[in-house]
Amino acid sequence: MPATALVLGGDLGGTSSRIVVADAEGNVVGRGAAAGGNPTSHPASAAANFGQALHAALAGLDPAAVKAGVVGMAGGVALARPDVAAQFEAAWKGAGLTAEPEYIGDLEVAFASGTPEPDGTVLIAGTGSNAGLVQNHQLIRTVGGHGWLLGDDGSGFWLGREAVRSLLRALDLREPLGLLGEAVAQALVPHFDEHATATREGFDALRDEVVRTVNSRSPVLLAELAPTVITTYEQGDETSDALVKRAAELLTETVAGLKTTSDMGPMVLAGSVAGESSPVGRLIRKHFAGEVRTARDGVGGATWLALGTLDPALATRENHTRLVS
């Protein structure tokens, strides 16, 4: 292994593309970032954003010195399409890189960012939701992750969708909207007048406007309402309380589908909904016995895995702490 060998880690998500270049001692020597690099949610721009982040991270460095690269991404299944794979290959080679990249899923990156242990389980609950079983740093089984239309139970999208459904239910039944309903109505229909629902016409007009607004946007944007559910939960709203508890139940059921035992290693939780500050995340942590850890910097986890690809002896706990803290 050349003394000047470098490694590259990438974390391509729906909102950002982040790249880190590190030396063999785990010291970061380059960083780059761009807009979303998920080829499923950003098919037209993901590869270009990936390339932009690569160029930024490699500025002033010799791309040929990068001897191993691990890139984690949500929506990586899109790379099975030859046209998408060709675009990503062009972005990689266009940055001057000669080493072959290893593309892995966001579950593996999240697990590696939370622990240096080789085995365990991981749950991501952000915009979507997905759980996986990891052995020897490799994902061997998943449950969930089917996308907003077919699954993602308990996710930010699920919370947002259920919040809108609860609002529409109240409007249909001419019931008080409550804290959550009013907050969702205000978010979706900024000109909403809370006194407008004093009449039947007001209920119907607001209901129709909510339906039009939601159907005019990308469905996954319903996840933007998840913080509204959390905020009104903290304010004591009963509907939000029920949604938070149900989301936690659905996510623990997703993990249970992996059929693991407590001695199979730590569990890593990732994503805003499963975060330490989220009431859903707190309920999940309360439910599971054993060691539960929180995912940290995903691009750091990918870079640490790249060190292990270059030389397993480099994937030390010290380097893990250096890259993900």
PDB file of C-alpha atoms in Angstrom, residues 7 9 16 30 35 40 82 93 102 106 110-111 127 144 157 203 250 257 284-286 307-308 315:
ATOM      1  CA  VAL A   7      -9.668   6.698   0.596  1.00  0.00           C
ATOM      2  CA  GLY A   9     -16.343   7.980   1.428  1.00  0.00           C
ATOM      3  CA  SER A  16     -27.465  16.388  -0.014  1.00  0.00           C
ATOM      4  CA  GLY A  30     -10.828  16.861   1.605  1.00  0.00           C
ATOM      5  CA  ALA A  35     -27.463  18.927  -3.632  1.00  0.00           C
ATOM      6  CA  THR A  40     -34.507   7.630  -7.368  1.00  0.00           C
ATOM      7  CA  PRO A  82     -27.658   0.953 -17.312  1.00  0.00           C
ATOM      8  CA  LYS A  93     -14.188   9.088 -13.851  1.00  0.00           C
ATOM      9  CA  GLU A 102     -18.176   0.317  -4.050  1.00  0.00           C
ATOM     10  CA  ASP A 106     -27.816   3.798   3.373  1.00  0.00           C
ATOM     11  CA  ALA A 110     -25.866   4.343   9.002  1.00  0.00           C
ATOM     12  CA  PHE A 111     -24.762   1.253  10.931  1.00  0.00           C
ATOM     13  CA  THR A 127     -38.557  10.581   5.419  1.00  0.00           C
ATOM     14  CA  GLY A 144     -39.353  -2.402   5.006  1.00  0.00           C
ATOM     15  CA  PHE A 157     -43.938  10.544   5.469  1.00  0.00           C
ATOM     16  CA  PHE A 203     -65.533  23.010   6.469  1.00  0.00           C
ATOM     17  CA  LEU A 250     -44.859   0.313  13.600  1.00  0.00           C
ATOM     18  CA  GLY A 257     -39.391  -8.634  11.350  1.00  0.00           C
ATOM     19  CA  ILE A 284     -38.208   3.049  20.451  1.00  0.00           C
ATOM     20  CA  ARG A 285     -35.233   3.260  22.806  1.00  0.00           C
ATOM     21  CA  LYS A 286     -37.484   2.495  25.754  1.00  0.00           C
ATOM     22  CA  LEU A 307     -10.346   2.373   5.088  1.00  0.00           C
ATOM     23  CA  GLY A 308     -11.315  -1.233   5.794  1.00  0.00           C
ATOM     24  CA  ALA A 315     -10.602   0.013  10.307  1.00  0.00           C
TER      25      ALA A 315
END
